Structures are given as C-alpha cells and as structure tokens.
Coordinates of C-alpha atoms in Angstrom, one line a residue:
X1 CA -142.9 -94.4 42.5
X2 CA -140.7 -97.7 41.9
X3 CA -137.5 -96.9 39.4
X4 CA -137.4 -99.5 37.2
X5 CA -133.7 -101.2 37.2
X6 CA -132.0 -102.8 34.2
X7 CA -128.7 -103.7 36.0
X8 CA -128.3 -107.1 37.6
X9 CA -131.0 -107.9 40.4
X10 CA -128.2 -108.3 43.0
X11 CA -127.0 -104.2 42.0
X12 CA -130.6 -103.5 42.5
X13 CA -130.7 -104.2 45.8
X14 CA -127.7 -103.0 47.3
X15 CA -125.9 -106.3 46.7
X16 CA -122.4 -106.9 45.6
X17 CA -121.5 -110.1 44.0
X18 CA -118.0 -111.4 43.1
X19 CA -119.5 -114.5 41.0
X20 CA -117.4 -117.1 42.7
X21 CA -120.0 -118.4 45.8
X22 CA -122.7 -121.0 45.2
X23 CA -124.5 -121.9 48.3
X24 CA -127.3 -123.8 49.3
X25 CA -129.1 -122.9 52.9
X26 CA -131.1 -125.6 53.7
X27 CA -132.4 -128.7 52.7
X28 CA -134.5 -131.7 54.5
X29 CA -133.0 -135.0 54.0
X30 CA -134.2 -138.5 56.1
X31 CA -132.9 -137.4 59.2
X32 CA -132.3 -133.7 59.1
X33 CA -131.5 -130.8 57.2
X34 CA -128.1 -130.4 54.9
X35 CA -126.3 -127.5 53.1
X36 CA -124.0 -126.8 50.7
X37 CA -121.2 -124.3 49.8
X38 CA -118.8 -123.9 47.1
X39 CA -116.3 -120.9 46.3
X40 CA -114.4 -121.3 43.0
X41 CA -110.3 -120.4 43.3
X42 CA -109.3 -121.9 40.2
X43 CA -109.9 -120.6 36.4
X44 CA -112.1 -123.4 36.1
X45 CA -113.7 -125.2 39.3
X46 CA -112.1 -128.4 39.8
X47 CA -114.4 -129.0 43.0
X48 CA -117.4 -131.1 42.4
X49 CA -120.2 -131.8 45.5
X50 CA -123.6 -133.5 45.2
X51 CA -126.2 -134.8 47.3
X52 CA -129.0 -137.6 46.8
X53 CA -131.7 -137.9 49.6
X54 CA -134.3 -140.8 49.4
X55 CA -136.2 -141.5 52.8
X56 CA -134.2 -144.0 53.1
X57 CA -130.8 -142.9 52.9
X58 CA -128.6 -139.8 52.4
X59 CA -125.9 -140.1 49.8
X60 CA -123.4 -136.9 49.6
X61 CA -120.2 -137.1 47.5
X62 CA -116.9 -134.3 47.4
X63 CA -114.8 -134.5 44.4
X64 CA -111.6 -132.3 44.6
X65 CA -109.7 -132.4 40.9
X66 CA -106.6 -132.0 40.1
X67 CA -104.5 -131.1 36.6
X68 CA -108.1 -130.2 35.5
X69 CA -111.7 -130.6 36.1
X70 CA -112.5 -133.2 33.9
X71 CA -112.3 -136.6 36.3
X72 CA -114.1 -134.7 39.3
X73 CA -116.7 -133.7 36.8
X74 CA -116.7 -138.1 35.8
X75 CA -116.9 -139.0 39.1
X76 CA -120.1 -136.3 39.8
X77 CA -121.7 -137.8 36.6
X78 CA -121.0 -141.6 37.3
X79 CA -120.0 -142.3 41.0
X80 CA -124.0 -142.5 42.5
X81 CA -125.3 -144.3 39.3
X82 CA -122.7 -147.3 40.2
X83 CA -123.7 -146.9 44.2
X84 CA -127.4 -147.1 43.2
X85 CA -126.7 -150.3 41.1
X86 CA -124.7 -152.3 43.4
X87 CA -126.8 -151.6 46.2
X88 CA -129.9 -153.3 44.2
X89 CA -127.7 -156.2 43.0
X90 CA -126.4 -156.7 46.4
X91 CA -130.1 -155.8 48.3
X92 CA -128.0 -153.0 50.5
X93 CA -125.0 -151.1 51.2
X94 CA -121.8 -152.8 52.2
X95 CA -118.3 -151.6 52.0
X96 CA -118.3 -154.2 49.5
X97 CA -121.0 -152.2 47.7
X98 CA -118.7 -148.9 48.0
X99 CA -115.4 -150.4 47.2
X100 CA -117.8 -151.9 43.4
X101 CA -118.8 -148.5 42.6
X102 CA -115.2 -146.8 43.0
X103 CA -113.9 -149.5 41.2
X104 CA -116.3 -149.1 38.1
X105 CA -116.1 -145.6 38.1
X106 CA -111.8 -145.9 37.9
X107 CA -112.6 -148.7 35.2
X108 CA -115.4 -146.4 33.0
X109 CA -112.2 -143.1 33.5
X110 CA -110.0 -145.8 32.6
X111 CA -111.7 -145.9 29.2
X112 CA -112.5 -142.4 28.6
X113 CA -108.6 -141.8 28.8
X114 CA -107.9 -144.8 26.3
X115 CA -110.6 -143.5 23.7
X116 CA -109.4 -140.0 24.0
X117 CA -105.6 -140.0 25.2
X118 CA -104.2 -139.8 21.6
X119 CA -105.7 -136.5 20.7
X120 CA -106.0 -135.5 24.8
X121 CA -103.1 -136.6 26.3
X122 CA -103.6 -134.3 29.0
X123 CA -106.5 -136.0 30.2
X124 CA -104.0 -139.0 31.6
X125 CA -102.7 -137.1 34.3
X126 CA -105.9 -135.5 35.2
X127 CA -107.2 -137.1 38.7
X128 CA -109.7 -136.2 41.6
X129 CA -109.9 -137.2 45.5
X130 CA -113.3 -139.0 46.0
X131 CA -115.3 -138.3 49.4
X132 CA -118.5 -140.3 49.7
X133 CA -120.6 -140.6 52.9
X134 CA -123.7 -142.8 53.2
X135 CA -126.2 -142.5 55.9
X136 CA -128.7 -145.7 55.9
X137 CA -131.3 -145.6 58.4
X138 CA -128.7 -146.4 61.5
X139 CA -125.3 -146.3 59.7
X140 CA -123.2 -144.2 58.2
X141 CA -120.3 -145.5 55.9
X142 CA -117.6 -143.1 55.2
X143 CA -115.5 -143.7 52.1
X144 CA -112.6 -141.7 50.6
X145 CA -109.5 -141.6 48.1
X146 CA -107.4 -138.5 48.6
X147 CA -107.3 -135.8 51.0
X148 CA -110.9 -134.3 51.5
X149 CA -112.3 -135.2 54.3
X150 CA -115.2 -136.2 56.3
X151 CA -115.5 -134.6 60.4
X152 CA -118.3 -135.7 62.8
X153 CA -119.3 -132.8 65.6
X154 CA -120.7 -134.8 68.6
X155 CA -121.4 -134.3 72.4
X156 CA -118.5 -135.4 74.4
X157 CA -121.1 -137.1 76.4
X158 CA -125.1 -137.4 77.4
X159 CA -124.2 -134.9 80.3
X160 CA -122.1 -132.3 78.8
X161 CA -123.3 -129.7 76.0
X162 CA -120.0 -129.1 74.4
X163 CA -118.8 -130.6 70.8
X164 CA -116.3 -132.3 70.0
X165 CA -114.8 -133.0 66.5
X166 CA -114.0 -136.8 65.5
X167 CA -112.5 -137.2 61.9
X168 CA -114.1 -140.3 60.1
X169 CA -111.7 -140.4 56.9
X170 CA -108.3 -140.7 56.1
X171 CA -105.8 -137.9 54.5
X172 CA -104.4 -140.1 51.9
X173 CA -101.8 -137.5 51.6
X174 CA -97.4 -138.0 51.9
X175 CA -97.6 -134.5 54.0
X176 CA -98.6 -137.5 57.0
X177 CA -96.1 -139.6 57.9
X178 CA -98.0 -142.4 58.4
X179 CA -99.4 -142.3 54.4
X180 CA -95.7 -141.3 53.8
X181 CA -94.4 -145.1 55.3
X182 CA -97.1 -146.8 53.9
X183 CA -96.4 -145.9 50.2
X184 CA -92.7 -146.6 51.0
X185 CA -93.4 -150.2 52.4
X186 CA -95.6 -150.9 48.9
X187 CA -92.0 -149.8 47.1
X188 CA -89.2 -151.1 48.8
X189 CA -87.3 -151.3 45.8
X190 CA -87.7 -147.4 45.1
X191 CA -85.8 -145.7 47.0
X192 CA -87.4 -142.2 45.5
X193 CA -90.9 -143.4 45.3
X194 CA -91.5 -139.6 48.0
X195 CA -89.4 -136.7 47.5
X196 CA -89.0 -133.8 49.5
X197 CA -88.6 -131.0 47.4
X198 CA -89.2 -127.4 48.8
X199 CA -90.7 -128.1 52.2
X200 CA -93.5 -130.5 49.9
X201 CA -93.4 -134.1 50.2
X202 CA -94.3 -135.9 47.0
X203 CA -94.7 -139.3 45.1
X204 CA -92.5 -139.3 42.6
X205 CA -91.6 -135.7 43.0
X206 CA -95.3 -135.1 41.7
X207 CA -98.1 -135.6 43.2
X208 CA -99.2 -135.3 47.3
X209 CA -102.1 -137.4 47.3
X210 CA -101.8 -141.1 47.4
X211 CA -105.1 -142.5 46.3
X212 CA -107.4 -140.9 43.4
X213 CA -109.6 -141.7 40.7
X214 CA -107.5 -141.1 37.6
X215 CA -104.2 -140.2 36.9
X216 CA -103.9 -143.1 34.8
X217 CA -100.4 -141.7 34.2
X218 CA -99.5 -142.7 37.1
X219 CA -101.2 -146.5 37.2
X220 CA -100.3 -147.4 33.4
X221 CA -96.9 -147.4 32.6
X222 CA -97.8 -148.3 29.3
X223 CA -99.8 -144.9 28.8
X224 CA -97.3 -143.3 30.9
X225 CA -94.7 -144.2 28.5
X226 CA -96.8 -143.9 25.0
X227 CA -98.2 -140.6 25.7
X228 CA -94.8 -138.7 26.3
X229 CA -95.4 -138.3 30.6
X230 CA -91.6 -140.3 30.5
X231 CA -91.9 -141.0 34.7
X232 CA -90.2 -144.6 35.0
X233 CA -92.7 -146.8 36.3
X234 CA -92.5 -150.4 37.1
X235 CA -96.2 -150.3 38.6
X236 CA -98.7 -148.5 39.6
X237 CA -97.6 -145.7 42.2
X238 CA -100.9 -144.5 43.3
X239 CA -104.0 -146.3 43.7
X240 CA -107.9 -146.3 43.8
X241 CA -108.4 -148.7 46.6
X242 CA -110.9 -146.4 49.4
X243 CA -110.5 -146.3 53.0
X244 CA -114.1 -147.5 54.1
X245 CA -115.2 -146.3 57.8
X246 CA -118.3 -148.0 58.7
X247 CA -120.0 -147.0 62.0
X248 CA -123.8 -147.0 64.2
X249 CA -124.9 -143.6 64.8
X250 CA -125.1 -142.6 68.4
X251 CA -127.5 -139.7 70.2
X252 CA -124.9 -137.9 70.6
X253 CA -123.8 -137.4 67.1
X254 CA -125.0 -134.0 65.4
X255 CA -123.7 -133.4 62.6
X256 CA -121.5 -133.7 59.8
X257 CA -119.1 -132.0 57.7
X258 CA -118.0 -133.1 54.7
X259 CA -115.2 -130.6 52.5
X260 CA -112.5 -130.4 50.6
X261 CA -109.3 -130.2 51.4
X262 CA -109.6 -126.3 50.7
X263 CA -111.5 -125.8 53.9
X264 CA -109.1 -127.9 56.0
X265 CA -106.0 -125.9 54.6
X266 CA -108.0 -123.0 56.7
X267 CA -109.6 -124.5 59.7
X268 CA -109.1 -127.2 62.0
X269 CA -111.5 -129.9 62.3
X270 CA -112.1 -128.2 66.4
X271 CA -112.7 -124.9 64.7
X272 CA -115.4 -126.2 62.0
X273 CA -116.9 -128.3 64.2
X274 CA -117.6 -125.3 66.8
X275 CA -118.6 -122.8 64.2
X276 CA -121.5 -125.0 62.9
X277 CA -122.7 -126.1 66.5
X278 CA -123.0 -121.9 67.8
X279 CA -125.0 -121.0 64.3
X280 CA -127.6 -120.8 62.9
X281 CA -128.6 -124.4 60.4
X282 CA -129.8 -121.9 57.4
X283 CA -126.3 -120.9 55.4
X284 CA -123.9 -122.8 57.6
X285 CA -122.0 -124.3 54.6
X286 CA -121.3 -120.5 53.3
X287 CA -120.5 -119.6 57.0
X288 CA -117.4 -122.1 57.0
X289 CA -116.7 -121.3 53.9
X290 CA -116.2 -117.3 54.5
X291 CA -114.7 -118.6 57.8
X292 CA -111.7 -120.2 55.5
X293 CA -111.4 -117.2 53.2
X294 CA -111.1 -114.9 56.3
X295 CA -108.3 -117.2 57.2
X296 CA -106.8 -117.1 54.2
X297 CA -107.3 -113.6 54.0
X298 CA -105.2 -112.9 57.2
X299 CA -102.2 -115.2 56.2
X300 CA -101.4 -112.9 53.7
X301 CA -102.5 -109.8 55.6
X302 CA -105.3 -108.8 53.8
X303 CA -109.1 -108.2 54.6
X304 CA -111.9 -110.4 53.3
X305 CA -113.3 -107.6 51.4
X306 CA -109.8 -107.8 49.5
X307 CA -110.1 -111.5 49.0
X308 CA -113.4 -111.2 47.5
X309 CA -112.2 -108.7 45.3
X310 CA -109.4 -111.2 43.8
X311 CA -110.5 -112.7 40.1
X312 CA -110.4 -116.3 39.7
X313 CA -107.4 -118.0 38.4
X314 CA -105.4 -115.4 40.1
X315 CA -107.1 -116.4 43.8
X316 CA -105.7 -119.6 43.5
X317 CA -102.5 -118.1 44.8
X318 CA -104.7 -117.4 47.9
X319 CA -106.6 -120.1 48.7
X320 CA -108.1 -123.3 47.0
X321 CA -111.8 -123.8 45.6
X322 CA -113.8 -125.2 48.8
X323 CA -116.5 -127.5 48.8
X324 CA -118.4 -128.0 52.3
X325 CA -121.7 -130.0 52.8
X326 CA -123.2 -130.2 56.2
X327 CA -125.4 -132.7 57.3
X328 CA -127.3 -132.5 60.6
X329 CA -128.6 -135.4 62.2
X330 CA -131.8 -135.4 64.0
X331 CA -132.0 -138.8 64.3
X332 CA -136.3 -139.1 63.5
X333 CA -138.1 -139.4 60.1
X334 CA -139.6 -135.8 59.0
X335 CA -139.0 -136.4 55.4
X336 CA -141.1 -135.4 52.3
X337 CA -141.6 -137.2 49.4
X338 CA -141.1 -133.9 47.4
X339 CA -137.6 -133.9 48.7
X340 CA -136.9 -137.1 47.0
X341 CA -133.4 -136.4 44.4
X342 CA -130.3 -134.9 43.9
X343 CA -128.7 -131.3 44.6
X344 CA -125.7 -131.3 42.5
X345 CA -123.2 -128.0 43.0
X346 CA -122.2 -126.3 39.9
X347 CA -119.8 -127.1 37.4
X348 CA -118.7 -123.7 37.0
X349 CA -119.6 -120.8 39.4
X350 CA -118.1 -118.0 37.8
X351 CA -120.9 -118.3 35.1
X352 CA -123.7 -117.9 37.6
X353 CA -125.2 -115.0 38.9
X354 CA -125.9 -115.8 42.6
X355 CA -125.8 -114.2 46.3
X356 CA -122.5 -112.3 47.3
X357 CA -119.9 -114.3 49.7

C-alpha cells in the first residue's frame, strides 16, 4: 500500500534539490533541437536567457547583468520585440536590423533610468552584456555587447569525425589586450582610461567589460555627475555599439553554444564543444553546466556535492550564475506549428522548485 507523502515531490522520490538549477532538456526549433540551463550564484540572478523559434528562424538571446538584475531583466523583456519590428519594417534580418534593435533597447533603458534615477540612483550603474544569435533559414548572425559568448562545434572537415570549436563573438572585455588597445586608441587623451589594479584590468578602475546595455553612468556625464557616481567624464567610456558576425551555415556545422561568461570562466571553448558532441542531446545544457561547477568545485578543492551545498549569495564567491543554450543544427525542416514561441529562463531560480543539479 502507497504512503501518502506531504513533503516536496522531489523528497518523495529520493531527490535532493538545492533550488538553484533551471534546465530545459529538449526542444525542436526550425532546424533542430535546443536546450537550456541556468544555475543561480548571485542573491538575485542577474543571468537572463530566452529563446523564440518560428519555422522560419531561431532567435536565442543571453543577458549577463551586472550591479543588479534590473537591465538584463529590460533587455529579456524588450530586446526581441525591437528585433521582430525591424525585421518587418526592413522585410528581413540585416546587421542593420540588429545594430536598430540594440540601439532602441539602450534608448527605451536610457529612459527608464531618467524617469527613475532621482529616487533609484542605483539603477544608473546597473548594466548587462547582450548575446543575440539569429538563425534564418541559411544564416546565422551573431551579435554581442560584453563578454558572453557565442562557440560553434563543427567537423574539421567532410572526412574526419572529430569537432572542433570556432568562437563566433567577441569578448568585449580589457582582460584581452586587443579590447584593452582599442579602448585606449578611442581616449588618447586619458592616460587612465584601464587600470590595473590587483591583477584586474579595468576601465576607469571599474568596470572589465567594454560594451553593455546600460550603465548610463558611464555614457552620461551629466547623470554621472547629478546623481553623486563623481567619475570625471568627458564622454562616454563604454559603449553599446555590437560586434555583428554574419555567416552561411555549412554541413559541417553541428551545433551551437551560446553562455555566459560564467561557463567560459570554467571551460574552454575545446572542452564545451567536445562535451556536447560525446552526449547525449536531452539535458546537454545542464551537462555543461555541472561540467563548470565541477570545475569550480576543484579550484578551490572541494567536491560538487559541496558546491551544491553552498547557499546563494554566498556561492558567488565560487563561481558565477551560468546561462548556456545549445542549439543543434540539423540542417532540414522537422518543425511543428505547436512549437511556434518563446522559452524564457527564469527570473529567479531560487524561488522554483525544480530537478536537482
């Protein structure tokens, strides 16, 4: 005779369940399946992910915030809507397409943060790296502010079976040397415009990445200056201008990954790359993503049952949140009409009651 069980269904069944893993196995979109993971680090999750299929393209967006979760959270709620209008004014997508919709979603935060800054003035320095992909029939267009970042697993060629990793974005991040130069030839008159301060380089002694929606602190001096952030500013030191890749999809392509900059802090784009081509499809976002905490785990000498065991807030000492969707491309039409909409990741894990990581 069956017990019956008033504990949570996951205790039931043998499960344990630390509350800060979302995932997503599998989902068809045009030309494949997709999946999503996310693990929450931070007291509140700053990471944002979404997904829109249609059978005729494949939209997927990472947002990693920063200072707070408020612009990632904008950008989830506004970025698609603009992508969707411009490609109906325009009758397609372009990078001139992507480069509208970034810009109007930095204009509409623009004007959250001038209605609200007086009585919110932390909302000026909040900001979030912006990683779209698009997959149109044939193409993919790749766009990105900040340091998430969008890898490609492919064969090395038609006659060999092994894959190799091609990154498609750019880590708009003073850690690189090359971002590093190119914000110092946009300031030759600021000699301190990157600092290195404790084995971190940083614009203005603040901020790593170079390119973000948001932190209108950092683009206004006149809100800078208003609103008590006091950093001298002539003109803007960051911008929202994307790198836009735009490229035919070959055979030979499989997959891709797109993630936060959580799961590259862990893994190499070699290492992600061969974990998803030697599993399974069904939970390969969650597989990265307890691939990275494993990682992390072992940097500090500690098991992933320990990791798991770590509260948020707290694990943010141990690893970031991570955000991975994987996209696998078949390259035929198998889609469903039922499948037609978006998959948006949770704005807060810790609330939920899902599987275990």
């Amino acid at each position: 005779m069956l017990r019956s069980c008033y504990k949570p269904l996951e205790r039931c069944l043998g499960r344990r369940n630390d509350g800060l893993m979302w995932h997503m196995d599998l989902k068809p979109h045009a030309s494949g399946d997709y999946s999503i993971a996310v693990v929450q680090a931070n007291s509140l999750l700053e990471d944002q992910s979404q997904v829109y299929t249609s059978p005729s393209a494949t939209y997927v967006g990472v947002y990693d915030g920063h200072g707070g979760a408020q612009a990632s959270q904008f950008v989830n709620s506004y970025l698609f809507s603009f992508l969707h209008k411009f490609v109906t004014e325009h009758g397609g997508m372009s990078a001139d397409v992507i480069k509208k919709a970034f810009s109007a979603t930095e204009d509409e935060f623009l004007g959250l943060v001038k209605r609200t800054v007086a009585f919110q003035p932390q909302i000026a320095s909040v900001g979030s790296c912006c990683l779209v992909g698009a997959i149109v029939e044939d193409e993919l267009f790749v766009a990105n502010l900040g340091d998430s970042r969008a890898v490609l697993g492919r064969r090395a060629s038609a006659k060999q079976k092994n894959v190799v990793a091609e990154r498609l974005s750019t880590d708009h991040n003073v850690a690189e040397e090359e971002i590093r130069r190119e914000v110092e030839a946009l300031h030759p008159d600021d000699s301190r415009i990157v600092v290195y301060n404790r084995g971190v380089w940083r614009i203005k002694g603040i901020i790593q990445v170079s390119r973000s929606i948001g932190d209108v602190y950092l683009k206004k001096p006149d809100i800078n200056w208003e609103f008590g952030n006091r950093i001298p500013l002539r003109r803007p030191v960051i911008s929202a201008e994307p790198s836009i890749l735009r490229r035919k999809l070959k055979p030979q392509d499989l997959f891709l990954i797109f993630a936060s900059d959580g799961l590259w802090e862990q893994l190499s784009d070699q290492a992600a790359v061969e974990i998803v081509s030697k599993n399974p499809r069904a939970g390969i976002a969650k597989k990265l993503v307890r691939a990275a905490l494993q990682e992390a785990a072992k940097k500090r000498e500690l098991s992933y049952g320990d990791i798991k065991k770590i509260a948020k807030g707290i694990r943010r000492h141990f690893h970031d949140d991570i955000s991975v969707v994987v996209v696998y491309l078949d390259h035929n039409s198998r889609f469903t009409p039922s499948a037609v909409g978006y998959t948006n990741a949770p704005k807060d894990i810790s609330s939920l009651n899902k599987d275990a990581v």
